[in-house]
Short mmCIF file of C-alpha atoms in Angstrom, two decimals:
data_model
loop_
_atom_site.label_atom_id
_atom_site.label_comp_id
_atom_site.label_asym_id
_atom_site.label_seq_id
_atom_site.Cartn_x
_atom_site.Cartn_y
_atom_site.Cartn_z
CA UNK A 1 11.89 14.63 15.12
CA UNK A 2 12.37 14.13 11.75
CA UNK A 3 9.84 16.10 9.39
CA UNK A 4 9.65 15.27 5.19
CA UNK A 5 7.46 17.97 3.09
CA UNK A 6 6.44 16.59 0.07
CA UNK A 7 5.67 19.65 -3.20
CA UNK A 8 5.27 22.23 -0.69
CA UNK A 9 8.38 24.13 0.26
CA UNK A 10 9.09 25.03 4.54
CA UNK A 11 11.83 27.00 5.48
CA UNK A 12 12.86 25.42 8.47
CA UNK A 13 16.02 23.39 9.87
CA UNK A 14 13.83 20.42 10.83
CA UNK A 15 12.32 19.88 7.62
CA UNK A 16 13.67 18.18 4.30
CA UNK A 17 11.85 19.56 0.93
CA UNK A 18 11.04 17.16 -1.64
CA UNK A 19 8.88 16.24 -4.69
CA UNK A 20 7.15 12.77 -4.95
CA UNK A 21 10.15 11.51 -7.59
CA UNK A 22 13.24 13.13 -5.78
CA UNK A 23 12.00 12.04 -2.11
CA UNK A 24 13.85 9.53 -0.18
CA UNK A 25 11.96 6.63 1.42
CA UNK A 26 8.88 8.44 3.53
CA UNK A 27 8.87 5.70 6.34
CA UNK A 28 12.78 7.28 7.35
CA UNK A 29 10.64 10.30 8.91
CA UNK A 30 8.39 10.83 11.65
CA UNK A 31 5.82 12.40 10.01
CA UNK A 32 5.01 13.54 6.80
CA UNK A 33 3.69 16.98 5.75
CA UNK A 34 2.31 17.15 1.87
CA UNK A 35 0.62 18.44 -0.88
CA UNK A 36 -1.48 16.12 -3.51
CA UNK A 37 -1.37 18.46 -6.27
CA UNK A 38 2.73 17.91 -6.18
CA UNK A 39 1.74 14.40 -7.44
CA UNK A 40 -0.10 15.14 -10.50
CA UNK A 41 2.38 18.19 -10.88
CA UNK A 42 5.05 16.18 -11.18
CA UNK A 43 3.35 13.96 -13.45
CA UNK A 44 2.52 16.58 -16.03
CA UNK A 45 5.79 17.94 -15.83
CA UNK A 46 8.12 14.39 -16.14
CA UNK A 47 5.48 13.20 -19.18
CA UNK A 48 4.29 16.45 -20.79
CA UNK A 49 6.89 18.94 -20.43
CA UNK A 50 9.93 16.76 -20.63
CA UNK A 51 11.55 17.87 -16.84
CA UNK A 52 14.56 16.31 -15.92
CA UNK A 53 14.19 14.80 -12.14
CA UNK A 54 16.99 13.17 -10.18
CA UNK A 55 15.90 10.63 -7.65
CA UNK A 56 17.53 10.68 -3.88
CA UNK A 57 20.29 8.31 -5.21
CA UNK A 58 21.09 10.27 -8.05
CA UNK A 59 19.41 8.18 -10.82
CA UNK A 60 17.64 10.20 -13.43
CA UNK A 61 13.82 9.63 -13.34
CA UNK A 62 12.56 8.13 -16.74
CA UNK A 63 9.02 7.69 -18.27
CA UNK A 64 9.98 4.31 -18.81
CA UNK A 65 10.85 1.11 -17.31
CA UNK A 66 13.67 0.88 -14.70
CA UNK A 67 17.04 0.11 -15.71
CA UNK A 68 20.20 -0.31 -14.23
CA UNK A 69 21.24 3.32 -14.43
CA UNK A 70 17.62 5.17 -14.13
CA UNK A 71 14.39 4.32 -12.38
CA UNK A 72 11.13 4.61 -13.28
CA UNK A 73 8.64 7.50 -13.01
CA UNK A 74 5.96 4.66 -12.09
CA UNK A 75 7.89 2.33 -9.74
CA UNK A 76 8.62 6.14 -7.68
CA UNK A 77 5.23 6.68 -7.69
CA UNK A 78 4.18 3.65 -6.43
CA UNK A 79 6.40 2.60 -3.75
CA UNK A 80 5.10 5.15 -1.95
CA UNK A 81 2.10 3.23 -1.07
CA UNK A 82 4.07 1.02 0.73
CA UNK A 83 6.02 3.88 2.41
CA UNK A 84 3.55 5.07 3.80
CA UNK A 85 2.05 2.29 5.38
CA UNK A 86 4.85 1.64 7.17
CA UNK A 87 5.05 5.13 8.33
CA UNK A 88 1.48 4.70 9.74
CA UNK A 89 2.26 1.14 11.34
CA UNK A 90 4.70 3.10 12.93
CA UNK A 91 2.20 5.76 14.61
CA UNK A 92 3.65 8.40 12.50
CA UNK A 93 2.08 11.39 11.05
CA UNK A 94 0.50 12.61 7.41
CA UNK A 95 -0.55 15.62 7.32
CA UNK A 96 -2.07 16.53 3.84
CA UNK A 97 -3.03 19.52 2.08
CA UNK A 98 -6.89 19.08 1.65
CA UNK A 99 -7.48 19.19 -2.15
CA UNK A 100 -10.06 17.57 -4.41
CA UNK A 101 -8.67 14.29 -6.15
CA UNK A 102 -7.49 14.54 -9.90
CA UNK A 103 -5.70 12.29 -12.31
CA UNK A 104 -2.80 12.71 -14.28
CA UNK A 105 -1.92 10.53 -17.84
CA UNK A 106 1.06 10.09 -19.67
CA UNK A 107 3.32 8.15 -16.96
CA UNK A 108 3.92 4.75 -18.73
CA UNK A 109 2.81 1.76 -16.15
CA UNK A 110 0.73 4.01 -14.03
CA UNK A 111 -1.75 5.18 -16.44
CA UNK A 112 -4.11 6.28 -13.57
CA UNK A 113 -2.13 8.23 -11.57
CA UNK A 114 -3.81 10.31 -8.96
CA UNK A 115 -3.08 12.45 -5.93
CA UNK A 116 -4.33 10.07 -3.25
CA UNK A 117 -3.18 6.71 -4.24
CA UNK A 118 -0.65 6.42 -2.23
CA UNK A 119 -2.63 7.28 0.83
CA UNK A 120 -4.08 4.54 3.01
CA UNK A 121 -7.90 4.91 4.32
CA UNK A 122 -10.14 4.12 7.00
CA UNK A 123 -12.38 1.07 6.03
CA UNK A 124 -15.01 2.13 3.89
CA UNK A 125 -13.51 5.19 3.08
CA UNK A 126 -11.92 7.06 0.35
CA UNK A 127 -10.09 10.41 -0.68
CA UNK A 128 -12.22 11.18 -3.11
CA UNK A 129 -16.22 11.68 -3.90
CA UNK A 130 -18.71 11.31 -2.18
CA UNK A 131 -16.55 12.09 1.17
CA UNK A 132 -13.64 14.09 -0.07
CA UNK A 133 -14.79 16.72 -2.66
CA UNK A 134 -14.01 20.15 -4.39
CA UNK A 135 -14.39 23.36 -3.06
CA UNK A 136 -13.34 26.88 -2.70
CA UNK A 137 -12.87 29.43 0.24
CA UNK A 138 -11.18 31.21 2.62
CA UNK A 139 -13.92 30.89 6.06
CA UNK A 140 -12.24 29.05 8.69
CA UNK A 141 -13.79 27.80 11.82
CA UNK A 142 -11.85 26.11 14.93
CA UNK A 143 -14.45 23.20 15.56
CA UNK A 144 -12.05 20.76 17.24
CA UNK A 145 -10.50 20.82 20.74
CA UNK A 146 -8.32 23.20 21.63
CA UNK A 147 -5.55 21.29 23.13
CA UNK A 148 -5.16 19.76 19.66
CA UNK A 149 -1.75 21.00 18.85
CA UNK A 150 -2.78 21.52 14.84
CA UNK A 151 -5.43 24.12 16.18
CA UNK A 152 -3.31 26.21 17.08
CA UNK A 153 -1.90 26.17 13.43
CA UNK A 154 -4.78 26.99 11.93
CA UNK A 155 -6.04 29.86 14.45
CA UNK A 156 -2.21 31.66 13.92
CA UNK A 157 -2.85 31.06 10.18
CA UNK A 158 -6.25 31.40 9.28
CA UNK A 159 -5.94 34.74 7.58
CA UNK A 160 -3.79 32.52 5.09
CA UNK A 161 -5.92 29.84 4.52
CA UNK A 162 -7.82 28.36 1.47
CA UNK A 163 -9.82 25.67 1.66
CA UNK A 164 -9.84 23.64 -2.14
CA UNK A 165 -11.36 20.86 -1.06
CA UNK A 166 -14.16 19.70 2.24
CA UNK A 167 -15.49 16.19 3.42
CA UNK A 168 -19.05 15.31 3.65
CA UNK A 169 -20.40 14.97 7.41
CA UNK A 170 -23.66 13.57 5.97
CA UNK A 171 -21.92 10.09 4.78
CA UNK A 172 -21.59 8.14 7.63
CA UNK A 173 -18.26 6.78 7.36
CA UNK A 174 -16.85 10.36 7.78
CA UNK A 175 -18.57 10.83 11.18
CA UNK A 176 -17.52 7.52 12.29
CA UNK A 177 -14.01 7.37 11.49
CA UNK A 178 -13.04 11.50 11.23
CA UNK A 179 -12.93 14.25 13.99
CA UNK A 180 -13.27 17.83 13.01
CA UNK A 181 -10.63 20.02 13.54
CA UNK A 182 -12.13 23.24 11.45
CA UNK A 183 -15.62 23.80 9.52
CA UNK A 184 -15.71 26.28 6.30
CA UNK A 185 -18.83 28.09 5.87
CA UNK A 186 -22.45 26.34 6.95
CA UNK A 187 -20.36 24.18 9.67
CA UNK A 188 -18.62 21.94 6.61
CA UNK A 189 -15.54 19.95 7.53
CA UNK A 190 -12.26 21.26 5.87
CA UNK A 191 -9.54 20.00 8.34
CA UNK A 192 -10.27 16.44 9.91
CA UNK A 193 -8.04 13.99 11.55
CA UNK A 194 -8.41 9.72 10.85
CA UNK A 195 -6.63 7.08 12.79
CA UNK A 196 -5.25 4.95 10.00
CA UNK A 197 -2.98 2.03 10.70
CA UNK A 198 -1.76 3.00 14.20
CA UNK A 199 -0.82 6.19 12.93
CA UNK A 200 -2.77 9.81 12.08
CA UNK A 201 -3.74 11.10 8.67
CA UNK A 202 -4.91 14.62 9.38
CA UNK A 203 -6.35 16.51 6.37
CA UNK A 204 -5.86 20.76 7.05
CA UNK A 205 -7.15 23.64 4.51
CA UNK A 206 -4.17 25.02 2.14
CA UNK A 207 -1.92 27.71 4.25
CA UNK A 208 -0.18 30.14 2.54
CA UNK A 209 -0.69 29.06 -0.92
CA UNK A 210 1.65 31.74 -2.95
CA UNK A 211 4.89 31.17 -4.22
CA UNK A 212 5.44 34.34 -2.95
CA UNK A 213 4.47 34.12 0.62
CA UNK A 214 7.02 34.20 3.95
CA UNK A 215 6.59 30.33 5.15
CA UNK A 216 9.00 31.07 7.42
CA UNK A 217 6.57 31.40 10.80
CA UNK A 218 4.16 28.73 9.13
CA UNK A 219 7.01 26.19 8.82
CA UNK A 220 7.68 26.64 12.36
CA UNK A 221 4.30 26.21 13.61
CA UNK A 222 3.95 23.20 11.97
CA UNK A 223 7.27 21.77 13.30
CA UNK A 224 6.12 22.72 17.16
CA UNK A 225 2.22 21.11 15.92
CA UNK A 226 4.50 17.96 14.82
CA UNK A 227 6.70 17.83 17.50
CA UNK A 228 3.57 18.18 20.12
CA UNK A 229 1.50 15.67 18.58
CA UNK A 230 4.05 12.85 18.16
CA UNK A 231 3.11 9.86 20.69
CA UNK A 232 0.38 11.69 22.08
CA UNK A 233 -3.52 10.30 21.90
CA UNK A 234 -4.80 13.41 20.47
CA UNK A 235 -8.08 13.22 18.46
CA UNK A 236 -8.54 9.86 19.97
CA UNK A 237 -12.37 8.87 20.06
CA UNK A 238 -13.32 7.57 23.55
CA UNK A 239 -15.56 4.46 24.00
CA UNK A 240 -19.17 4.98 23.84
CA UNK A 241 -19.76 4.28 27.10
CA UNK A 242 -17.53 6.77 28.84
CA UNK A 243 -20.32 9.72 29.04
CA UNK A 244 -22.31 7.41 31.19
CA UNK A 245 -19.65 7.10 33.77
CA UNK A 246 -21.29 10.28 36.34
CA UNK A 247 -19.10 12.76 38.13
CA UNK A 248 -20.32 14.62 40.71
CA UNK A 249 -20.87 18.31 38.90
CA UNK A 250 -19.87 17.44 35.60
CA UNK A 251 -23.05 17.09 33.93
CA UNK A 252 -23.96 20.67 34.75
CA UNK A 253 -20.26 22.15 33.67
CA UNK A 254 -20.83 19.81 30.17
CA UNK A 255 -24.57 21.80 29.99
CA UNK A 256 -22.84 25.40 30.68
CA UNK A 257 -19.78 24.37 28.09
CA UNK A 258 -22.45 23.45 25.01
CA UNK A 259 -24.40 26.61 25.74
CA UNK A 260 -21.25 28.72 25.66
CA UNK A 261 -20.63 26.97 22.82
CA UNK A 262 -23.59 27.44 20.88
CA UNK A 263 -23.10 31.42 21.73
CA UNK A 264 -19.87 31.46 20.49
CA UNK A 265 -20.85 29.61 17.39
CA UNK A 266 -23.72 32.27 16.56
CA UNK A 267 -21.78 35.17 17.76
CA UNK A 268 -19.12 34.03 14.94
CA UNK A 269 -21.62 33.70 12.48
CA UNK A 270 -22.98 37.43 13.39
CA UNK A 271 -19.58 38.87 13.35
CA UNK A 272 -18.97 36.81 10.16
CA UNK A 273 -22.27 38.76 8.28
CA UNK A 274 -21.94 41.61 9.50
CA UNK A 275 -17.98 41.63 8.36
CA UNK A 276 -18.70 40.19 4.92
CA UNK A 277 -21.52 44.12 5.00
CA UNK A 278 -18.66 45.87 6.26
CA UNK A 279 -15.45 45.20 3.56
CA UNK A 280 -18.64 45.30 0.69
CA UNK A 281 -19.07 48.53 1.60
CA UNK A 282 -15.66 49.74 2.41
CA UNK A 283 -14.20 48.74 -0.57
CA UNK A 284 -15.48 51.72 -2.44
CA UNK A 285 -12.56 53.59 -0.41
CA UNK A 286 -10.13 52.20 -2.88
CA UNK A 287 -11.63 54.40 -5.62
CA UNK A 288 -9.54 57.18 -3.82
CA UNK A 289 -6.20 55.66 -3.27
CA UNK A 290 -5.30 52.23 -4.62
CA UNK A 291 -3.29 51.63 -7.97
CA UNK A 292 -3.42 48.69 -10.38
CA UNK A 293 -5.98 45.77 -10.37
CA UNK A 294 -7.14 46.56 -7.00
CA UNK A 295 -8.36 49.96 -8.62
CA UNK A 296 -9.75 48.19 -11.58
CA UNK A 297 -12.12 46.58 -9.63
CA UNK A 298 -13.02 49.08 -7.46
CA UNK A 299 -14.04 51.10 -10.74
CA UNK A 300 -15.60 47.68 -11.77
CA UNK A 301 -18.09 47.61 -8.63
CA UNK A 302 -19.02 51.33 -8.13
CA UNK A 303 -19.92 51.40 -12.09
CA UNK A 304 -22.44 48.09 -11.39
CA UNK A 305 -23.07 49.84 -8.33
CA UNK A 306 -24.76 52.63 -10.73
CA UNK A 307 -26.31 50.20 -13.01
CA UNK A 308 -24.10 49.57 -16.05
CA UNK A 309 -23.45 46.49 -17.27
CA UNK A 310 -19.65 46.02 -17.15
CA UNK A 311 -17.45 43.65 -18.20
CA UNK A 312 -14.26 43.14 -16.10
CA UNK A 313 -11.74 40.46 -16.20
CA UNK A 314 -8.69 40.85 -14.25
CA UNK A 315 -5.81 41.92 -16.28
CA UNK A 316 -8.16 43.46 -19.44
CA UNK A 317 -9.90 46.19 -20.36
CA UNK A 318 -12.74 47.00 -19.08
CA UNK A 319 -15.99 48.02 -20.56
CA UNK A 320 -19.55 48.98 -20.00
CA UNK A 321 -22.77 48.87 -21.79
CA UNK A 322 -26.12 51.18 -21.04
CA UNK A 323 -29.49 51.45 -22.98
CA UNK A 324 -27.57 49.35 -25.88
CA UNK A 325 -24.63 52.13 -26.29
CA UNK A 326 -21.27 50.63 -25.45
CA UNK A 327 -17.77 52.38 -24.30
CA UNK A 328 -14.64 51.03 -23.30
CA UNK A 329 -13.29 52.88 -20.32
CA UNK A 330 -9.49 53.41 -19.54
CA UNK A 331 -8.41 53.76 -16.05
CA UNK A 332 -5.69 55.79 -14.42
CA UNK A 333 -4.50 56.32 -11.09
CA UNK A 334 -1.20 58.03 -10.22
CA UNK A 335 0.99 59.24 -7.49
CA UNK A 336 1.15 62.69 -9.76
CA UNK A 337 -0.97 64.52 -11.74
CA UNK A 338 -2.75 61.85 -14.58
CA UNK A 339 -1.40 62.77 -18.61
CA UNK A 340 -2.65 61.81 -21.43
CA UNK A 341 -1.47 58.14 -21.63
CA UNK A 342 -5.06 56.69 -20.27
CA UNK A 343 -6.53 58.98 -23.48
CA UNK A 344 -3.47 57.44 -25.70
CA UNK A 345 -4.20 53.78 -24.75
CA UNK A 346 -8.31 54.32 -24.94
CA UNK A 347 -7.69 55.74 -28.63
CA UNK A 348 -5.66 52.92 -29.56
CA UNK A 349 -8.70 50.38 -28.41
CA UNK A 350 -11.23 52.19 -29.71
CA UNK A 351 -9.69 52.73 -33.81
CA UNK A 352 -8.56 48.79 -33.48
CA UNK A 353 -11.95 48.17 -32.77
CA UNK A 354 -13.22 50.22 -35.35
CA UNK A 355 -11.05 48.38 -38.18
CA UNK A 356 -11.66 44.79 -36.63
CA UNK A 357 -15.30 45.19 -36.12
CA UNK A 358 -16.46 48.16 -38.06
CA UNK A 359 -18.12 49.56 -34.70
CA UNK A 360 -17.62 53.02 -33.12
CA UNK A 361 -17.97 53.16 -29.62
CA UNK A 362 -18.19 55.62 -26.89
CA UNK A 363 -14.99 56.32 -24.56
CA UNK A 364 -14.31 57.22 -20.70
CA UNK A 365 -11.69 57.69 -18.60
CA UNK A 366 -12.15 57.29 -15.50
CA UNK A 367 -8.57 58.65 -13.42
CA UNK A 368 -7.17 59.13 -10.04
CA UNK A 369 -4.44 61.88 -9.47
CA UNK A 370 -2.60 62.69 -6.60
CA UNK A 371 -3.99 59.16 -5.21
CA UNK A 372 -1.41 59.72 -2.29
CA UNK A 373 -2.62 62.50 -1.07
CA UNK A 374 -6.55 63.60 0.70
CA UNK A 375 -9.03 64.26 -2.12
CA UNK A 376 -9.37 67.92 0.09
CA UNK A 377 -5.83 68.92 -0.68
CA UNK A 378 -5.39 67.62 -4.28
CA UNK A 379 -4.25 70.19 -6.65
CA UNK A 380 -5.48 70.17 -10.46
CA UNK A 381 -5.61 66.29 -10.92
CA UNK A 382 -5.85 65.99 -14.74
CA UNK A 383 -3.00 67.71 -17.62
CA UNK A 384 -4.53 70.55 -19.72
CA UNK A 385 -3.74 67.96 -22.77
CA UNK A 386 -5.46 64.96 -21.82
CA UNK A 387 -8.82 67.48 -20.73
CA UNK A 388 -8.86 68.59 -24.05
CA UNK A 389 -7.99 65.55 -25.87
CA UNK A 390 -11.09 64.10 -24.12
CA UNK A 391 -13.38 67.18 -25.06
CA UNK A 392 -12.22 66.79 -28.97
CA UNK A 393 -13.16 63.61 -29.47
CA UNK A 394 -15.72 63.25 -26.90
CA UNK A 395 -15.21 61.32 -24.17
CA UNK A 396 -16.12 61.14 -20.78
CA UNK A 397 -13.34 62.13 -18.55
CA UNK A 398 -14.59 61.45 -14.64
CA UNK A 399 -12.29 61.45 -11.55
CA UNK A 400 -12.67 58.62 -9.01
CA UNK A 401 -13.58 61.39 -6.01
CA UNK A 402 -16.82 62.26 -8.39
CA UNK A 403 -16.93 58.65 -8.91
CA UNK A 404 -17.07 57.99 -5.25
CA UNK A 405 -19.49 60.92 -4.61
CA UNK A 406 -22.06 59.28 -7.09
CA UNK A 407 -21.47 55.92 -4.96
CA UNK A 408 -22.37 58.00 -2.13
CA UNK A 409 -25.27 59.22 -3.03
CA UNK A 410 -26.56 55.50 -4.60
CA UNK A 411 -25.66 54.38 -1.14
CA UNK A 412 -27.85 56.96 0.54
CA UNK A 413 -31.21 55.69 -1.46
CA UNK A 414 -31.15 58.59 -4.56
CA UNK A 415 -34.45 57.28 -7.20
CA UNK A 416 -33.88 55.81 -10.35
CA UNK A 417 -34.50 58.30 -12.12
CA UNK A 418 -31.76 59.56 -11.23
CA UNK A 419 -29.21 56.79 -11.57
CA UNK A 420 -30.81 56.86 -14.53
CA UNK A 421 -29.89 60.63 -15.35
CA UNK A 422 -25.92 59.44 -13.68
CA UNK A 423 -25.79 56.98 -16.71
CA UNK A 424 -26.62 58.94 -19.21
CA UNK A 425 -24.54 61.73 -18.67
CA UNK A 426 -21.57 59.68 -17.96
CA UNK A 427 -22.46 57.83 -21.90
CA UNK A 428 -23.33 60.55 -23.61
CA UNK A 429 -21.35 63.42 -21.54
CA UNK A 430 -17.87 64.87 -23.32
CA UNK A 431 -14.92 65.78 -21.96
CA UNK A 432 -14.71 66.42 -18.12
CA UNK A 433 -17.79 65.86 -16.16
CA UNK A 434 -17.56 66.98 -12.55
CA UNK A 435 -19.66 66.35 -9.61
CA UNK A 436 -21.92 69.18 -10.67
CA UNK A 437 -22.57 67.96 -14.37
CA UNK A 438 -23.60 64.75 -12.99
CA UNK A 439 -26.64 66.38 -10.70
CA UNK A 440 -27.16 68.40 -13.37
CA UNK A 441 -26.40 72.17 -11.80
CA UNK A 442 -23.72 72.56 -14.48
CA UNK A 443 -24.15 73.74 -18.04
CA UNK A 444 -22.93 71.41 -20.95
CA UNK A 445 -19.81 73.15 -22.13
CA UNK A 446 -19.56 72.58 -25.91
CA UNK A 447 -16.38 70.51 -27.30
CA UNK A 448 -13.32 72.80 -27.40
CA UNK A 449 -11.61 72.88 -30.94
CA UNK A 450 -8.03 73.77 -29.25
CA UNK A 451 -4.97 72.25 -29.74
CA UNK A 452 -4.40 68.87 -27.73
CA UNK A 453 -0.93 68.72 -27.49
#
């Protein structure tokens, strides 16, 4: 069986890799495995960013009209309309990456260009709103039967799965012509297989959507999924008048198999809650060990989770603001014991600040030492230097195990009053603030006048 992928790369002996404007003719395969957003990709890159592309036969691609020597970006585009009509005549297979429909401009002839034009539909049907439309998520539900060889796919791969885009069961032309492979959240269709043309367009949620992923066990899947459905009548809707052909017993297994059904269906949606309660919660756990933006937004939620206002966007800074005082907050977590870079870097923000906005704010650091190792048998976590840089100029320094002790408690039910009193120490506090200062059974030390380094 011969197997094209189309702007989304497959490791796999049976497969040839191409974009839209390298490919060779799609009707030379058996089925066709591809990604929309290659289309539009491609687009942007030939028209805006001035890629060079070589088509199967070696002739550059050009944003203008074919010549002798070069062929054009919109005669590549658009033969594959016809391509793939013939590869559907021909009861072969497209298998498409579910995403919402976009359009590209630029490409001279084709003006228009869009992901799905070259895709043929079921009467009264299109890729594209009201049926086909945008979304986002990771739930994935097997709704289809199981001898469907593309459920197996997405069961193995579902921990890799995002949907981008879902079709609307409510339109009626979806329920007619479409059978449900998988459901995202609320029961909505995100993989679905049409007869089109003799052949099978089957629509599946994105798998492994990372450059840096290992497609190597996907690819293979997909080639066995291929190989399994070729010339078989899978997803094939039987006439209407089938159910009311009787066998003896059948009825009653047909009653036991929807009530099973139904039980599995809630019993998925129960686990589903109850999971979505269980990684909320455990997430705090990263306050003690994880590094980089992970750790960031663990910070992020247990400092909501006391009732600051904080603003955190992946890959910046964060800050927080309480009672109208505002602080930036530097974060540090380390395999060692934590120096005084996260007090370098916060006095760096804060005196730009100062000179680009004439406005003094309040500091924290908020560090992790010894993340490696359990918070029991942690030795001193923080450098004299960066303790006593943070009591000379004031700021908050807080480990993450006091941090996650304060979580605890908030967890537990403690009054407002005093999250309240949590906040305000941690805004107006100086220099190290342990789990005692914050329940207030330590004394306020006054700044030290030392030496920092």
């Amino acid at each position: 069986m011969r197997i094209l992928s189309i702007g989304y790369p497959l490791p796999n002996m049976a497969i040839d890799n191409y974009n839209p404007l390298t490919a060779p003719s799609y009707c030379d395969y058996d089925a066709l495995i591809i990604d929309p957003a290659s289309i539009t990709r491609a687009g942007k890159d030939l028209a805006e960013e001035g890629t060079e592309f070589e088509a199967f036969d070696g002739r550059p691609v050009i944003n203008a009209p074919t010549t002798a020597s070069a062929v054009s970006a919109n005669d590549q585009f658009r033969r594959r309309t016809d391509e793939t009509r013939r590869l559907l005549e021909s009861g072969g297979l497209v298998v498409v990456l579910a995403r919402p429909d976009a359009v590209q401009g630029g490409i001279l002839g084709f003006e228009g260009l869009d992901r799905y034009h070259w895709l043929p539909a079921p009467g009264g049907l299109s890729w594209g709103p009201p049926y086909l439309k945008p979304a986002e998520g990771t739930t994935v539900r097997i709704a289809g039967a199981e001898e469907h060889p593309f459920v197996a796919v997405l069961r193995e791969h579902r921990q890799a799965a995002g949907y981008r885009a879902v079709f609307d069961d409510r339109q009626a032309e979806v329920r007619r012509a479409g059978h449900v492979l998988a459901t995202g959240g609320a029961g909505i269709p995100i993989s679905i297989e049409f007869p089109v043309l003799g052949g099978r367009v089957l629509f599946i949620p994105v798998l492994a959507d990372n450059p840096y992923a290992n497609r190597t066990e996907l690819a293979q899947s997909l080639v066995d999924a291929c190989v399994r459905h070729a010339g078989s009548d899978y997803g094939a809707q039987e006439p209407y008048w089938v159910r009311a052909q009787a066998l003896p017993g059948l009825e009653q297994v047909e009653a036991e198999l929807e009530e099973a059904q139904s039980a599995a269906a809630d019993a998925a949606s129960r686990e589903t809650a109850i999971r979505e309660r269980h990684d909320t919660l455990a997430r705090h756990r990263r306050l003690l060990w994880e590094d980089g933006q992970v750790f960031s937004g663990a910070v992020a939620e247990a400092l909501r989770l006391l009732g600051f206002a904080v603003e955190h966007t992946p890959g910046e800074p964060l800050s927080l603001e309480h009672e109208g005082v505002r602080a930036f907050v530097e974060l540090e977590s380390a395999r060692e014991q934590v120096v005084e870079w996260p007090y370098v870097r916060l006095q760096r923000r804060l005196e730009e600040h100062l000179l680009q906005k004439s406005e003094s704010l309040k500091g924290i650091v908020v560090a992790n030492g010894y993340r490696e190792k359990d918070p029991e048998q942690r030795e001193e976590e923080f450098s004299t230097p960066l303790r006593v840089a943070c009591e000379n100029y004031r700021y908050s320094l807080v480990s993450t195990r006091t941090l996650f002790e304060l979580v605890k408690r908030t967890l537990a039910g403690v009054d407002e009053a005093q999250m309240l009193a949590f906040r305000r120490r941690l805004i107006q506090g100086a220099g190290l603030l342990t789990q005692e200062t914050f329940l207030g059974e330590a004394p306020e030390e006054s700044a030290s006048t030392g030496p920092i380094f």
